Each structure stands twice: as C-alpha cells, then as structure tokens.
Coordinates of C-alpha atoms and ligand atoms in Angstrom, one line a residue:
M382 CA 75.1 149.1 53.7
T383 CA 71.2 149.4 53.1
A384 CA 69.5 152.5 51.8
K385 CA 68.1 153.3 55.1
Q386 CA 71.4 152.9 56.8
S387 CA 73.0 155.1 54.3
L388 CA 70.2 157.8 54.8
A389 CA 70.7 157.9 58.5
L390 CA 74.5 158.3 58.1
R391 CA 73.9 161.3 55.7
I392 CA 71.7 162.9 58.1
G393 CA 73.9 162.1 60.9
L394 CA 76.7 163.9 59.2
D395 CA 74.4 166.9 58.3
C396 CA 73.5 167.2 62.1
V397 CA 77.5 167.0 63.0
L398 CA 78.3 169.6 60.3
I399 CA 75.5 172.0 61.6
A400 CA 76.8 171.6 65.3
I401 CA 80.3 171.9 64.4
C402 CA 79.4 175.2 62.3
A403 CA 77.6 176.7 65.2
T404 CA 80.6 176.6 67.5
L405 CA 83.0 178.2 65.0
F406 CA 81.1 181.6 64.7
S407 CA 82.8 182.7 67.8
K408 CA 86.6 182.4 68.0
N409 CA 86.9 182.3 71.9
V410 CA 83.7 180.3 72.9
I411 CA 86.0 177.3 73.1
S412 CA 89.4 178.4 72.4
L413 CA 91.2 179.8 69.2
M414 CA 93.2 176.5 68.8
Y415 CA 89.8 174.6 68.7
H416 CA 88.5 177.3 66.3
E417 CA 91.6 176.8 63.9
V418 CA 91.9 173.0 64.0
V419 CA 88.4 172.2 63.9
G420 CA 87.8 174.7 61.2
L421 CA 90.2 172.9 59.1
V422 CA 88.7 169.5 60.0
L423 CA 85.3 170.9 58.8
L424 CA 86.8 171.0 55.3
L425 CA 87.5 167.2 55.6
L426 CA 83.6 166.5 56.7
F427 CA 82.4 169.0 53.7
V428 CA 84.5 166.6 51.4
V429 CA 82.9 163.5 52.8
H430 CA 79.4 165.3 52.5
V431 CA 80.2 166.1 49.0
I432 CA 81.2 162.4 48.3
F433 CA 78.0 161.2 49.7
N434 CA 76.2 163.3 47.1
R435 CA 78.5 162.6 44.3
K436 CA 75.6 161.6 42.0
W437 CA 74.6 165.3 42.0
V438 CA 78.4 166.1 41.1
S439 CA 78.2 163.6 38.2
R440 CA 74.8 165.2 36.9
V441 CA 76.4 168.6 37.0
F442 CA 79.5 167.4 34.8
S443 CA 77.2 165.5 32.4
G444 CA 75.1 168.5 32.0
K445 CA 71.7 167.0 33.3
L446 CA 70.4 169.9 35.3
K447 CA 67.6 171.1 33.2
T448 CA 64.9 172.3 35.5
G449 CA 64.6 175.8 37.3
R450 CA 65.1 174.4 40.6
S451 CA 68.2 172.3 39.7
K452 CA 69.7 175.5 38.1
V453 CA 68.9 177.4 41.3
T454 CA 70.6 174.6 43.4
L455 CA 73.6 174.7 41.1
V456 CA 74.1 178.5 41.7
V457 CA 73.5 178.2 45.4
N458 CA 76.0 175.3 45.7
A459 CA 78.5 177.0 43.7
L460 CA 78.3 180.1 45.9
L461 CA 78.3 177.9 48.9
I462 CA 81.6 176.2 48.0
L463 CA 83.2 179.5 47.1
S464 CA 82.1 181.1 50.3
W465 CA 83.4 178.3 52.5
L466 CA 86.7 178.1 50.4
C467 CA 87.2 181.9 51.1
V468 CA 86.7 181.2 54.9
M469 CA 89.2 178.4 55.1
V470 CA 91.9 180.3 53.0
T471 CA 91.5 183.6 54.8
G472 CA 91.4 181.4 57.9
V473 CA 94.7 180.0 57.3
L474 CA 96.1 183.4 56.4
V475 CA 94.9 185.2 59.5
S476 CA 95.8 182.2 61.8
K477 CA 97.5 183.0 65.2
K478 CA 98.0 179.3 66.4
L479 CA 98.7 176.8 63.6
F480 CA 100.3 178.9 60.6
P481 CA 102.9 181.8 60.7
F482 CA 101.1 184.2 58.4
Q483 CA 99.1 186.3 60.8
I484 CA 97.9 188.7 58.0
S485 CA 95.4 190.5 60.2
S486 CA 94.3 192.9 57.5
L487 CA 92.4 190.0 56.1
N488 CA 90.3 189.5 59.1
P489 CA 87.4 191.6 57.5
L490 CA 87.3 189.3 54.7
H491 CA 87.5 186.3 56.9
F492 CA 84.4 187.6 58.8
F493 CA 82.7 188.6 55.9
S494 CA 83.0 185.1 54.1
A495 CA 81.9 183.4 57.3
A496 CA 78.8 185.5 57.3
L497 CA 78.1 184.7 53.7
A498 CA 78.9 181.0 54.1
L499 CA 76.3 181.0 57.0
V500 CA 73.7 182.6 54.6
M501 CA 74.4 180.3 51.8
T502 CA 74.5 177.2 54.1
G503 CA 71.0 178.3 55.3
I504 CA 69.7 178.8 51.7
H505 CA 71.3 175.3 50.8
F506 CA 69.7 173.6 54.0
G507 CA 66.3 175.2 53.0
L508 CA 66.3 173.6 49.6
H509 CA 66.7 170.3 51.5
W510 CA 64.0 171.2 54.0
N511 CA 61.4 168.4 53.5
Y512 CA 64.3 165.7 53.0
F513 CA 65.9 166.6 56.4
W514 CA 62.9 167.5 58.5
G515 CA 60.8 164.6 56.9
W516 CA 63.4 162.2 58.2
M517 CA 63.8 164.0 61.6
G518 CA 59.9 164.1 62.0
K519 CA 59.6 160.3 61.7
R520 CA 62.0 160.0 64.6
I521 CA 61.2 162.7 66.8
R522 CA 57.4 162.9 67.2
L523 CA 56.3 166.2 68.6
P524 CA 52.7 167.2 68.7
K525 CA 52.1 169.8 65.7
V526 CA 51.3 172.5 68.0
V527 CA 54.7 172.0 69.9
A528 CA 56.6 171.9 66.7
V529 CA 54.9 175.1 65.4
I530 CA 55.7 176.9 68.7
L531 CA 59.2 175.7 68.6
C532 CA 59.7 176.9 65.0
V533 CA 58.2 180.5 65.9
V534 CA 60.6 180.7 68.8
I535 CA 63.6 179.6 66.9
L536 CA 62.8 182.1 64.1
A537 CA 62.0 185.0 66.5
F538 CA 65.4 184.4 68.2
G539 CA 67.2 184.0 65.0
G540 CA 65.7 187.3 63.7
Y541 CA 66.7 189.1 66.9
R542 CA 70.2 187.6 66.8
V543 CA 70.7 188.9 63.1
V544 CA 70.1 192.3 64.4
T545 CA 72.0 192.2 67.9
S546 CA 74.9 189.6 67.2
S547 CA 78.1 190.5 65.3
F548 CA 76.5 189.0 62.1
G549 CA 75.7 192.5 60.6
R550 CA 79.1 193.8 61.6
W551 CA 80.9 191.0 59.6
V552 CA 78.6 191.6 56.6
V553 CA 79.9 195.1 56.4
A554 CA 83.4 194.4 57.8
P555 CA 85.2 194.7 54.3
F556 CA 83.7 198.1 53.6
T557 CA 84.2 199.6 57.2
A558 CA 87.7 198.1 57.8
H559 CA 89.5 201.3 57.3
E560 CA 87.4 202.8 60.1
E561 CA 88.3 200.2 62.6
H562 CA 92.0 200.5 61.6
G563 CA 91.7 204.3 62.1
E564 CA 90.0 203.8 65.6
R565 CA 92.6 201.1 66.7
G566 CA 95.4 203.5 65.6
E567 CA 94.1 206.4 67.6
R568 CA 93.9 204.1 70.7
Q569 CA 97.3 202.9 70.1
T570 CA 98.7 206.3 69.9
A571 CA 97.1 207.3 73.0
G572 CA 99.1 204.5 74.6
T573 CA 96.1 202.8 76.3
E574 CA 96.5 199.4 74.9
V575 CA 98.7 196.4 76.1
E576 CA 99.5 193.8 73.8
G577 CA 97.2 191.0 75.3
Q578 CA 94.2 193.3 74.7
R579 CA 95.1 194.6 71.2
E580 CA 95.2 191.1 69.9
G581 CA 91.8 190.9 68.2
A582 CA 90.2 193.4 70.4
T583 CA 87.2 194.2 68.2
T584 CA 86.2 190.5 67.7
D585 CA 87.0 189.9 71.4
Q586 CA 84.2 192.5 72.2
A587 CA 82.0 190.6 69.7
S588 CA 82.6 187.3 71.3
D589 CA 81.6 188.8 74.6
R590 CA 78.4 189.9 73.1
E591 CA 78.0 186.3 71.7
G592 CA 78.4 184.8 74.9
G593 CA 76.7 187.5 76.9
N594 CA 78.2 186.2 80.1
A595 CA 79.3 189.0 82.3
A596 CA 81.2 186.8 84.7
A597 CA 83.4 185.4 81.8
Q598 CA 84.0 189.0 80.7
G599 CA 85.5 189.9 83.8
Q600 CA 87.8 186.9 84.0
R601 CA 89.5 187.4 80.6
G602 CA 93.1 186.3 80.5
S603 CA 95.9 188.4 79.1
H604 CA 95.5 187.0 75.5
G605 CA 91.9 187.9 75.1
Q606 CA 90.8 184.3 76.0
Q607 CA 87.7 184.1 78.1
P608 CA 87.4 181.1 80.3
F609 CA 85.2 178.4 79.1
S610 CA 81.6 178.5 79.9
L611 CA 78.8 176.1 79.1
A612 CA 76.5 178.8 79.1
N613 CA 78.4 180.8 76.4
L614 CA 78.8 177.7 74.3
L615 CA 75.1 176.9 74.4
Y616 CA 74.3 180.7 73.7
T617 CA 76.6 180.5 70.7
I618 CA 75.2 177.3 69.3
A619 CA 71.6 178.8 69.7
T620 CA 72.5 181.9 68.1
W621 CA 74.2 180.5 64.9
F622 CA 71.7 177.6 64.6
S623 CA 68.8 180.0 64.7
I624 CA 70.2 182.2 62.2
L625 CA 70.9 179.2 60.0
F626 CA 67.3 178.1 60.5
L627 CA 66.0 181.5 59.7
F628 CA 67.5 181.6 56.3
A629 CA 66.6 178.0 55.6
A630 CA 62.9 178.5 56.7
I631 CA 62.8 181.8 54.3
T632 CA 64.1 179.6 51.5
H633 CA 61.7 176.8 52.1
G634 CA 59.0 179.2 52.3
V635 CA 59.8 181.0 49.0
E636 CA 60.3 177.6 47.2
S637 CA 57.0 176.4 48.4
L638 CA 55.1 179.7 47.1
F639 CA 57.0 179.0 43.7
L640 CA 55.8 175.3 43.7
K641 CA 52.3 176.4 44.6
K642 CA 52.4 178.5 41.5
G643 CA 54.0 175.8 39.3
K644 CA 56.9 177.7 38.5
V645 CA 59.5 175.3 39.5
Ligands
HEM1475 C1 76.3 173.1 57.6 C2 76.5 172.6 56.4 C3 75.6 171.9 55.5 C4 74.5 171.2 55.7 C5 73.5 171.1 57.0 C6 74.0 170.5 54.5 C7 72.9 170.0 54.2 C8 72.7 169.3 53.0 C9 71.3 168.3 52.9 C10 70.4 168.0 54.1 C11 71.5 167.8 51.8 C12 70.6 166.7 51.2 C13 71.5 165.4 51.1 C14 72.2 164.9 52.3 O1 71.7 165.0 53.5 O2 73.3 164.5 52.2 C15 72.8 168.3 51.1 C16 73.2 167.8 49.8 C17 74.2 168.4 49.1 N1 75.3 169.2 49.6 FE1 75.2 169.9 51.7 N2 75.0 170.8 53.6 C18 76.1 171.5 54.1 C19 77.2 172.1 53.6 C20 77.6 171.7 52.3 C21 78.7 172.2 51.7 C22 79.8 173.3 52.4 C23 78.7 171.8 50.5 C24 79.8 172.1 49.4 C25 81.2 171.9 49.6 C26 77.7 171.0 50.3 C27 77.3 170.3 49.1 C28 76.1 169.5 48.8 C29 76.0 168.8 47.5 C30 76.7 169.0 46.2 C31 74.6 168.2 47.8 C32 74.0 167.5 46.8 C33 73.3 168.5 45.8 C34 72.0 169.3 46.3 O3 71.0 168.6 46.2 O4 72.2 170.5 46.6 N3 77.0 171.0 51.3 N4 73.3 169.0 51.9
HEM1476 C1 85.9 176.9 58.7 C2 85.1 177.5 59.3 C3 85.4 178.9 60.1 C4 84.5 179.8 60.5 C5 83.1 179.8 60.3 C6 85.1 181.0 61.0 C7 84.6 182.1 61.5 C8 85.1 183.1 62.1 C9 84.6 184.2 62.6 C10 83.2 184.4 62.7 C11 85.6 184.9 63.4 C12 85.3 186.2 64.3 C13 84.9 185.5 65.7 C14 84.6 186.4 66.9 O1 84.6 187.6 66.6 O2 84.7 185.9 67.9 C15 86.8 184.2 63.3 C16 88.1 184.7 63.8 C17 89.3 184.0 63.6 N1 89.4 182.8 62.9 FE1 88.1 181.9 61.9 N2 86.6 180.6 61.0 C18 86.8 179.3 60.4 C19 88.0 178.7 60.3 C20 89.2 179.3 60.4 C21 90.5 178.6 60.4 C22 90.5 177.2 59.4 C23 91.4 179.4 61.0 C24 93.0 179.0 60.9 C25 93.5 178.1 60.5 C26 90.9 180.6 61.4 C27 91.4 181.4 62.2 C28 90.8 182.6 63.0 C29 91.6 183.7 63.6 C30 93.0 183.5 63.9 C31 90.5 184.5 64.0 C32 90.8 185.6 65.0 C33 91.0 186.8 64.2 C34 91.2 188.0 65.0 O3 90.4 188.4 65.7 O4 92.2 188.8 64.9 N3 89.4 180.4 61.2 N4 86.7 183.0 62.5

C-alpha cells in the first residue's frame, strides 16, 4: 500500500469513528440493541485505529516523548483511553440486551464517562486538526468564506447543544444520582409508573430532547423505544458532532496561541 492510500485509509477510519460515535450518544435514536452491539464494535475499531498509529505507541514505550506537546498528547491519550474503557465496561454492566448484569446503579457512571470520552475525543481530534482538515481541505474545496461561515454555524450550534442537550446532566450524573433515585422512589410509591415507562425513564426523556421530534414522542412503545425517524438521527448526529467539533476547535485555538508564543 502506498503512503497516500494508507493516509486515505486512516482518515477514512477517523470519519467512520466520528460518525459511529455520534450515533451512540442517544440510546434510542436507532435502537438499544444497535447501541449495545455497535458500542462494542467501536472498541474493535479503536484497536485498529491504534494499530494504524502504532509508531506513537512504540515511541511512548521507548521513552522518546520529550517535547511539551508530546507530553500533553500522552496525558490526553491516556485520559482518552481510560474514559472510553470506562464507557465500555460500564456499558456491559448496565446492558439490557446483550449481557445479564443490568446494574442500573452504574448508569450515572456510564453517562459521565461517555460525556468525558466525548470531551477527550474532541481534545484529541483538536490536536490533529491540521492533519485531518488539511487532508479534507484538499479534497473538499470550499470557498474560504463558506468554510468560515460553516465553522461558525457548527460552533454556535455546538455551544447551544452543550447547554440544552443532556450533556450537562451526564457530567453531573454521578453527583446527582441519589436525587434522581429519590425522585424515582417517590414516583414509584405513588404507584403511577408502569414497568415499560420505568425502564430508563430519565434517559428516555433525554432521548426525546435529543431527537426533539414531537411525533416520535407521542408514538413511544411500551419499552421506552421511540420509532425510528431520520430527522431524529440527523439531529442527534448534528448535536454530538458539533459538540466534538467545539472542543476540537478550542483545543486547536489554544495550541495555535502557544505555538505563536513559541511555547510548544
Ligand atoms: C472518534 C474518535 C477518534 C478520532 C476522530 C481520532 C482521530 C485521530 C487522528 C486524526 C489522529 C492522527 C492520525 C490518524 O488519523 O490516524 C489520531 C491519532 C491517534 N489516535 Fe485517535 N481518534 C479517535 C479516537 C481514539 C481513541 C479512542 C484512541 C485510544 C484508544 C486513539 C488513539 C490514538 C493514538 C494512539 C494516535 C497516535 C498518537 C497521537 O498523535 O495522538 N484515538 N487520532
Ligand atoms: C462505546 C460507546 C458508548 C457510548 C458513547 C455510550 C453512551 C451512552 C449514553 C450517553 C447513554 C444515555 C443515552 C440516552 O439518555 O439516550 C447510554 C445508555 C445506555 N447504554 Fe451506552 N454507550 C456506549 C456503549 C454501550 C455498550 C457497549 C453497552 C452495553 C453492552 C451500553 C449500554 C447502555 C444501556 C443499557 C443504556 C441505557 C441505560 C438506561 O437508561 O437504563 N452502552 N449509553
């Protein structure tokens, strides 16, 4: 394989990773079975991604990371791996379809680590901003003014969704879990919940907000699964891609500032 083809393959895999990640941040946007199966497949794709970047791994183990930037990359990548491992392990433990554990008290940790993984992936992506967008820019030729407007729109939408999506709730989930349990307990003793509604009720409400599709909310089935809608899927992908893009752009901006000052 030529160097050009290998680069195209790496960037192609990066795009697949981003696309898949964006569909996993809402459990019902396709189906919970999809969420669990593809969540595990993502682990395999990450392994392939690291194999593509094995030179970096061997540099870490031979102690060749000396510059400030490479030390920052090391810390970011270590947190990236830890957060994704935590998402996968807690995912298996809270699983409702593939595994028998169903330890739902770990839901807050699953949501928190997913939010952290999104932030760390954004930072990681931001550290490779020029590499990725340089390659893309040569293939998708947009007039500069269009590219800038597109960036501003994505950033504004990302900022808006950080505040209005479930992202904030997931960040604080481990610290507010007892409050949610309290609320659920009260609702259960009042005898107003049927089994199907109780299953993941708080996260279903979040999915509704992610999708923002009123029609879909009205047609929810007895197991908290909303019917598939392309509009919901696109909105979910737009939400999580723009949040990822926001953290990546901030990281790239900060790095460029340091580069200008000659500090990295
Ligand atoms: C949506 C998820 C991710 C995206 C978009 C992404 C993107 C990138 C990009 C653009 C590069 C530059 C080289 C290349 O394109 O192959 C890279 C390098 C790398 N990635 Fe990722 N990555 C993601 C997730 C991960 C995860 C979860 C891990 C760890 C398990 C990881 C580990 C690495 C390593 C070790 C390198 C080389 C070292 C470095 O320069 O940072 N990546 N990644
Ligand atoms: C690897 C990527 C994954 C990410 C980013 C992720 C993220 C999330 C998020 C953000 C939620 C809340 C969604 C919502 O409120 O609509 C969720 C729910 C859930 N996830 Fe994952 N997850 C991943 C993998 C997995 C895996 C591998 C499993 C199981 C094998 C799993 C099982 C579940 C279950 C059962 C729920 C519903 C929990 C409930 O509401 O009671 N996840 N996940």
